[in-house]
Coordinates of C-alpha atoms and ligand atoms in Angstrom, one line a residue:
M1 CA -23.9 -6.7 13.7
R2 CA -24.6 -4.9 10.4
L3 CA -22.7 -2.1 8.9
H4 CA -25.1 0.5 10.3
E5 CA -24.6 -0.8 13.8
V6 CA -20.8 -0.6 14.2
P7 CA -19.5 1.9 16.7
T8 CA -18.0 5.0 15.1
P9 CA -15.5 6.0 14.1
C10 CA -14.8 2.5 12.6
Y11 CA -12.9 1.1 9.7
V12 CA -14.7 -1.8 8.2
I13 CA -12.8 -4.2 5.9
D14 CA -15.1 -5.6 3.1
E15 CA -14.0 -9.2 2.7
A16 CA -16.2 -9.7 -0.4
K17 CA -14.4 -6.9 -2.2
L18 CA -11.0 -8.0 -0.9
E19 CA -11.5 -11.5 -2.2
D20 CA -12.6 -10.2 -5.6
N21 CA -9.3 -8.3 -5.8
L22 CA -7.4 -11.3 -4.8
K23 CA -9.0 -13.5 -7.4
L24 CA -7.9 -11.1 -10.1
L25 CA -4.3 -11.0 -8.7
N26 CA -4.3 -14.7 -8.6
R27 CA -5.4 -14.9 -12.2
V28 CA -2.4 -12.7 -13.1
E29 CA -0.1 -15.1 -11.2
K30 CA -1.6 -18.1 -12.9
L31 CA -1.4 -16.5 -16.4
T32 CA 2.2 -15.3 -16.2
G33 CA 3.9 -17.3 -13.4
A34 CA 4.8 -14.0 -11.8
K35 CA 4.6 -13.8 -8.0
I36 CA 2.5 -11.1 -6.3
L37 CA 3.3 -9.8 -2.8
L38 CA 1.2 -7.7 -0.5
A39 CA 3.0 -4.3 0.2
Q40 CA 2.2 -4.1 3.9
K41 CA 2.9 -0.4 4.2
C42 CA -0.5 0.1 2.4
F43 CA -2.5 -2.5 4.3
S44 CA -1.4 -4.5 7.4
G45 CA -4.8 -5.8 8.6
F46 CA -3.3 -9.1 9.5
C47 CA -6.6 -10.7 10.5
E48 CA -7.1 -10.9 6.7
Y49 CA -3.6 -12.5 6.0
P50 CA -5.0 -16.0 5.9
L51 CA -7.4 -15.0 3.2
I52 CA -4.8 -13.1 1.3
A53 CA -2.4 -16.1 1.6
K54 CA -4.9 -18.3 -0.3
Y55 CA -4.4 -16.2 -3.4
I56 CA -1.0 -14.5 -3.6
S57 CA 2.6 -15.4 -2.9
G58 CA 3.6 -13.5 0.1
T59 CA 4.4 -10.1 1.7
T60 CA 6.9 -7.3 1.3
A61 CA 8.0 -4.9 4.0
S62 CA 9.6 -1.6 4.5
G63 CA 11.8 -2.6 7.4
L64 CA 12.0 -5.0 10.4
Y65 CA 8.6 -4.5 11.9
E66 CA 6.6 -5.1 8.7
A67 CA 9.0 -8.0 7.9
K68 CA 8.2 -9.6 11.2
L69 CA 4.5 -9.1 10.7
G70 CA 4.6 -10.8 7.3
Y71 CA 6.7 -13.6 8.7
E72 CA 4.5 -14.2 11.7
E73 CA 1.1 -13.7 10.2
M74 CA 1.4 -14.7 6.5
G75 CA 4.3 -17.0 6.5
K76 CA 4.8 -17.2 2.8
E77 CA 7.6 -15.5 0.7
N78 CA 8.8 -12.5 2.7
H79 CA 10.6 -9.6 1.1
V80 CA 12.0 -6.3 2.4
F81 CA 13.2 -3.1 1.0
S82 CA 14.4 -0.1 3.0
P83 CA 16.1 3.1 1.9
A84 CA 18.6 2.3 4.7
Y85 CA 18.7 -0.5 7.2
R86 CA 19.8 -0.1 10.8
A87 CA 22.8 -2.2 11.8
Q88 CA 21.0 -3.6 14.8
D89 CA 18.1 -4.9 12.7
M90 CA 20.1 -6.6 10.0
E91 CA 20.6 -10.0 11.6
E92 CA 17.0 -10.4 12.5
I93 CA 15.9 -9.3 9.0
A94 CA 18.2 -11.8 7.4
G95 CA 16.8 -14.5 9.6
I96 CA 13.2 -14.0 8.4
C97 CA 13.3 -12.5 4.9
D98 CA 13.7 -14.4 1.6
H99 CA 14.6 -11.4 -0.4
I100 CA 16.5 -8.3 0.9
V101 CA 16.6 -5.3 -1.4
F102 CA 19.2 -2.6 -0.8
N103 CA 18.9 1.0 -1.9
S104 CA 22.6 1.8 -2.5
G105 CA 25.9 0.1 -3.3
R106 CA 27.1 1.2 0.1
Q107 CA 24.3 -0.5 2.0
L108 CA 24.7 -3.6 -0.1
E109 CA 28.5 -3.8 0.6
T110 CA 28.0 -3.0 4.3
Y111 CA 25.4 -5.7 5.0
L112 CA 26.1 -8.5 2.5
P113 CA 28.5 -10.2 4.9
V114 CA 25.8 -10.2 7.7
V115 CA 23.3 -11.6 5.3
K116 CA 25.7 -14.3 4.1
R117 CA 26.6 -15.3 7.7
V118 CA 23.0 -15.6 8.9
A119 CA 22.1 -17.6 5.7
E120 CA 24.9 -20.0 6.3
K121 CA 24.2 -20.4 10.0
T122 CA 20.5 -21.1 9.5
G123 CA 20.8 -23.0 6.2
R124 CA 18.3 -20.6 4.6
K125 CA 18.5 -19.2 1.2
V126 CA 18.4 -15.4 1.2
S127 CA 18.4 -13.6 -2.1
V128 CA 19.8 -10.0 -2.3
G129 CA 18.9 -7.3 -4.8
L130 CA 19.5 -3.6 -5.5
R131 CA 16.8 -1.0 -6.2
I132 CA 17.5 0.9 -9.4
N133 CA 16.3 4.3 -10.5
P134 CA 15.4 4.1 -14.2
E135 CA 15.1 7.9 -14.2
C136 CA 11.8 7.6 -16.0
S137 CA 9.0 9.8 -14.4
T138 CA 5.5 8.7 -15.6
Q139 CA 3.4 10.6 -13.0
E140 CA 2.8 14.1 -11.7
H141 CA 2.6 13.5 -7.9
G142 CA 6.0 14.9 -6.8
I143 CA 6.0 13.2 -3.4
Y144 CA 5.3 9.8 -5.0
D145 CA 7.8 10.1 -7.8
P146 CA 11.1 8.2 -7.0
C147 CA 12.4 9.3 -10.4
A148 CA 12.3 13.0 -9.7
P149 CA 15.6 14.9 -9.9
G150 CA 17.7 14.4 -6.7
S151 CA 15.7 11.4 -5.6
R152 CA 17.2 9.2 -2.9
M153 CA 15.5 6.1 -4.2
G154 CA 17.5 3.6 -6.1
V155 CA 20.8 3.4 -8.0
R156 CA 21.0 5.2 -11.3
A157 CA 22.5 3.6 -14.4
C158 CA 25.5 5.9 -14.1
D159 CA 26.3 4.6 -10.7
F160 CA 25.6 0.9 -11.5
D161 CA 28.4 -1.4 -12.8
D162 CA 29.4 -5.0 -13.2
T163 CA 30.9 -5.2 -9.7
L164 CA 27.5 -4.3 -8.2
A165 CA 25.7 -6.6 -10.6
G166 CA 28.0 -9.4 -9.6
M167 CA 27.0 -9.1 -5.9
I168 CA 23.2 -9.5 -6.4
D169 CA 20.6 -11.9 -7.6
G170 CA 18.0 -9.4 -8.6
I171 CA 16.9 -5.9 -9.6
H172 CA 14.1 -4.0 -8.1
F173 CA 12.3 -0.9 -9.3
H174 CA 9.4 1.0 -7.9
T175 CA 8.3 4.1 -9.8
L176 CA 4.6 3.9 -10.3
C177 CA 1.7 5.1 -8.2
E178 CA -2.0 4.3 -9.0
Q179 CA -0.9 3.7 -12.7
N180 CA -2.0 1.6 -15.6
A181 CA 0.0 -0.9 -17.6
D182 CA 0.9 1.7 -20.3
D183 CA 3.1 3.6 -17.8
L184 CA 4.6 0.2 -16.8
E185 CA 5.4 -0.3 -20.5
T186 CA 7.1 3.1 -20.7
T187 CA 9.1 2.3 -17.5
L188 CA 10.2 -1.1 -18.8
L189 CA 11.5 0.4 -21.9
A190 CA 13.8 2.7 -19.8
V191 CA 14.7 -0.3 -17.5
E192 CA 15.7 -2.4 -20.5
E193 CA 17.6 0.4 -22.2
K194 CA 19.6 1.3 -19.1
F195 CA 19.9 -2.0 -17.2
G196 CA 19.0 -4.7 -19.8
R197 CA 22.6 -5.9 -20.1
Y198 CA 22.7 -6.6 -16.3
L199 CA 19.2 -8.2 -16.3
H200 CA 20.5 -11.2 -18.3
Q201 CA 22.6 -12.3 -15.3
M202 CA 19.8 -11.8 -12.7
K203 CA 17.5 -14.4 -11.2
W204 CA 14.6 -12.0 -10.7
L205 CA 13.2 -8.6 -11.5
N206 CA 10.9 -7.0 -8.9
M207 CA 8.7 -4.4 -10.6
G208 CA 7.5 -2.8 -7.3
G209 CA 4.0 -1.5 -6.6
G210 CA 1.8 1.2 -8.0
H211 CA 0.1 -1.2 -10.4
H212 CA -3.6 -0.4 -10.1
I213 CA -4.4 -3.9 -11.3
T214 CA -7.8 -4.2 -9.6
R215 CA -9.2 -0.9 -10.9
A216 CA -12.0 -1.3 -13.5
D217 CA -10.1 0.2 -16.4
Y218 CA -6.7 -1.5 -15.7
D219 CA -5.3 -3.2 -18.8
V220 CA -4.6 -6.6 -17.4
E221 CA -3.9 -8.1 -20.8
R222 CA -1.1 -5.6 -21.4
L223 CA 0.4 -6.4 -18.0
V224 CA 0.4 -10.1 -18.8
R225 CA 2.1 -9.4 -22.1
L226 CA 4.8 -7.2 -20.4
I227 CA 5.5 -9.8 -17.7
R228 CA 5.8 -12.5 -20.3
H229 CA 8.2 -10.3 -22.4
M230 CA 10.5 -9.7 -19.5
K231 CA 10.5 -13.3 -18.4
E232 CA 11.2 -14.6 -21.8
T233 CA 13.8 -11.9 -22.8
Y234 CA 15.9 -12.1 -19.6
D235 CA 14.9 -15.5 -18.1
V236 CA 14.1 -13.9 -14.8
E237 CA 11.4 -14.6 -12.2
I238 CA 9.0 -11.6 -12.0
Y239 CA 7.7 -10.1 -8.8
L240 CA 5.0 -7.4 -8.4
E241 CA 4.4 -5.9 -4.9
P242 CA 1.2 -3.9 -5.1
G243 CA -0.4 -2.4 -2.0
E244 CA -3.4 -0.5 -3.2
A245 CA -4.4 -3.1 -5.8
V246 CA -4.8 -5.8 -3.1
A247 CA -7.3 -3.9 -0.9
L248 CA -8.7 -1.3 -3.4
D249 CA -12.3 -0.3 -2.6
A250 CA -12.3 -3.0 0.1
G251 CA -13.1 -0.9 3.2
Y252 CA -15.1 1.9 4.7
N253 CA -14.6 4.5 7.4
V254 CA -17.9 4.9 9.2
T255 CA -18.5 8.1 11.0
T256 CA -21.2 10.0 12.9
V257 CA -22.2 13.7 12.4
L258 CA -21.5 15.4 15.8
D259 CA -22.5 18.9 14.9
I260 CA -23.5 21.2 12.1
V261 CA -22.0 24.7 11.8
E262 CA -23.3 27.5 9.6
N263 CA -20.8 30.1 8.2
D264 CA -21.3 31.0 4.5
G265 CA -22.2 27.4 3.9
T266 CA -22.9 24.4 6.1
T267 CA -20.2 22.3 7.7
L268 CA -20.7 18.8 9.2
I269 CA -18.4 18.0 12.0
L270 CA -17.6 14.3 12.0
D271 CA -16.1 12.0 14.6
T272 CA -13.4 11.0 12.1
S273 CA -10.5 13.2 10.9
A274 CA -8.6 13.5 7.7
A275 CA -5.4 14.4 9.6
C276 CA -5.7 11.4 12.0
H277 CA -7.6 8.7 10.1
M278 CA -7.1 9.4 6.3
P279 CA -4.0 11.6 6.0
D280 CA -3.7 10.9 2.3
V281 CA -6.8 13.2 1.8
L282 CA -4.5 16.1 2.9
E283 CA -1.2 14.7 1.6
M284 CA -2.1 13.5 -1.8
P285 CA -4.5 15.5 -1.8
Y286 CA -7.8 13.9 -2.9
R287 CA -11.5 13.8 -2.1
P288 CA -12.4 10.3 -0.8
P289 CA -15.6 8.7 -2.2
L290 CA -18.6 8.8 0.1
K291 CA -21.6 6.4 -0.2
D292 CA -24.8 8.0 -1.5
S293 CA -23.3 11.4 -2.2
G294 CA -22.6 13.6 -5.1
Q295 CA -20.3 16.5 -6.0
A296 CA -21.0 19.9 -4.4
G297 CA -24.2 21.2 -5.9
E298 CA -25.1 18.0 -7.7
K299 CA -27.8 16.9 -5.2
K300 CA -30.2 19.1 -3.3
Y301 CA -28.2 19.5 0.0
T302 CA -24.5 20.4 -0.1
Y303 CA -22.2 20.3 2.9
R304 CA -18.5 20.7 3.7
L305 CA -17.3 17.6 5.7
S306 CA -14.9 18.3 8.4
C307 CA -13.6 17.0 11.7
N308 CA -13.5 17.4 15.4
T309 CA -9.8 18.3 15.5
C310 CA -8.4 21.8 16.1
L311 CA -6.8 21.9 12.7
A312 CA -8.8 24.5 10.7
G313 CA -7.7 22.8 7.4
D314 CA -8.8 19.3 8.5
V315 CA -11.4 19.4 5.8
I316 CA -12.3 16.2 3.9
G317 CA -14.2 17.9 1.0
D318 CA -17.6 19.2 -0.2
Y319 CA -20.4 16.7 -0.8
S320 CA -24.1 16.8 -1.7
F321 CA -27.0 14.6 -0.6
D322 CA -30.6 14.0 -1.7
H323 CA -31.8 14.5 1.9
E324 CA -30.9 16.9 4.6
I325 CA -28.2 15.6 7.0
R326 CA -29.0 15.6 10.7
I327 CA -26.8 15.4 13.9
G328 CA -26.4 11.7 14.7
D329 CA -26.6 10.6 11.0
R330 CA -23.9 8.1 9.8
L331 CA -21.7 8.6 6.8
Y332 CA -19.7 6.0 5.0
F333 CA -16.4 6.9 3.4
E334 CA -15.4 4.4 0.8
D335 CA -12.0 2.9 -0.3
M336 CA -10.8 3.2 3.2
A337 CA -8.8 0.0 3.6
I338 CA -5.7 1.3 2.0
Y339 CA -3.2 3.8 3.5
S340 CA -5.6 4.5 6.3
M341 CA -5.3 2.2 9.3
V342 CA -1.5 2.0 8.7
K343 CA -1.2 5.8 8.9
N344 CA -3.4 6.4 12.0
N345 CA -2.3 8.7 14.7
T346 CA -3.8 10.2 17.8
F347 CA -3.1 13.9 17.1
N348 CA -5.3 16.1 19.2
G349 CA -6.2 13.1 21.4
I350 CA -8.7 12.0 18.8
P351 CA -9.7 8.3 19.4
L352 CA -8.4 5.7 17.0
P353 CA -11.2 4.2 15.0
A354 CA -12.1 0.6 15.8
I355 CA -11.5 -2.0 13.1
A356 CA -14.2 -4.4 12.0
V357 CA -14.5 -7.0 9.3
M358 CA -17.6 -7.4 7.1
D359 CA -18.0 -11.0 5.8
Q360 CA -19.5 -12.2 2.5
N361 CA -23.0 -12.0 4.1
G362 CA -22.7 -8.5 5.3
D363 CA -22.2 -9.5 8.9
C364 CA -19.8 -7.3 10.8
R365 CA -17.6 -8.2 13.7
I366 CA -15.2 -5.9 15.6
V367 CA -11.7 -7.2 15.5
K368 CA -10.0 -4.3 17.3
Q369 CA -11.0 -1.5 19.6
F370 CA -8.9 1.3 21.0
G371 CA -9.1 3.5 24.1
Y372 CA -7.5 6.2 26.1
E373 CA -4.5 3.9 27.0
D374 CA -3.6 3.7 23.4
F375 CA -3.3 7.4 23.2
K376 CA -1.5 7.8 26.6
N377 CA 1.0 4.9 26.3
R378 CA 2.7 6.3 23.2
L379 CA 3.5 9.6 24.7
S380 CA 5.7 8.8 27.7
Ligands
PLP401 C1 4.7 1.8 -1.6 C2 5.5 0.7 -2.2 C3 4.8 -0.4 -2.7 C4 3.3 -0.4 -2.8 O1 2.8 0.6 -3.6 P1 1.2 0.7 -4.0 O2 1.1 2.1 -4.6 O3 0.4 0.7 -2.7 O4 0.9 -0.4 -4.9 C5 5.5 -1.4 -3.2 N1 6.9 -1.4 -3.2 C6 7.6 -0.3 -2.6 C7 9.1 -0.4 -2.6 C8 6.9 0.7 -2.1 O5 7.6 1.8 -1.6

């Protein structure tokens, strides 16, 4: 099956692009000795975990379910961070995770005995850490800024002390989102200034995600320099846990035009929805790239792209094309491997897109299809 033959709507994972990304991440690991983990909240297409495992060191999770997925399907280093763990999950998490990062002194104190007990019982080594808030905002997207005033993410320097430092093996920060190494450098200055004296006693520093390492203009050399600086200054193991950078530009959302509506402009109604299948388009918000299209007015035929949900604002954006679009035509949204499948929902009873994999030769195979039962079974 080729890309133009997959059923729609369908996410297609582009293995060639995925592997290109992984090769670059692997190069960073090799150059620096840092370990890179897949942040599964961004991409959990575990049919690709064997490929990902060939190039990077493991997985990180946001809680028990993702931690189990990483443990079962990747089986390499398995980390977890949650703003708050649930008591009933802690034992299982401690049994399958290598690093457990807590968000507050209280969570750390509450669950450290559980972690120690499980580690002793199973003879496993479990390393614990605390997430810090370096209070250094380097980006404008409020909902993605864990350093914004009043943030619940991480312990500030004013609430950190030697007692807490004495209970942990490592420090974790995550403050970036789609950012370059210059913002990492700014952040590291704040981390060093506020937490440097504790870093000397740590075994590791986890620098979170948001490093857009596989973007064309990313300054990899600067990243390498920064990692080496932190390793050498504090004698710590360095971890990075990017989500986006792993699967950036490594997928499509293939859709079919169902109808064309005229009302002061022309709207294409698609069988995929921003609200259901690419919610970041509305949340971020952003205009996703679309194959063979231009900005509104740039090419001869301009359309507003929208969806078959009842949400009036379920609009993806305005795009132009060289040729007129007809009912039944297919369109290919790009960069759709990240924060898409993991965020799917069946609002409005809209079908979940199938998931396909496109191999190095451009051959596509369907790895997952959904139906009515997937909608119904979640609702009672
Ligand atoms: C979201 C998140 C990541 C991954 O972020 P990307 O922007 O996808 O690279 C890593 N670590 C933590 C703690 C996160 O919350």
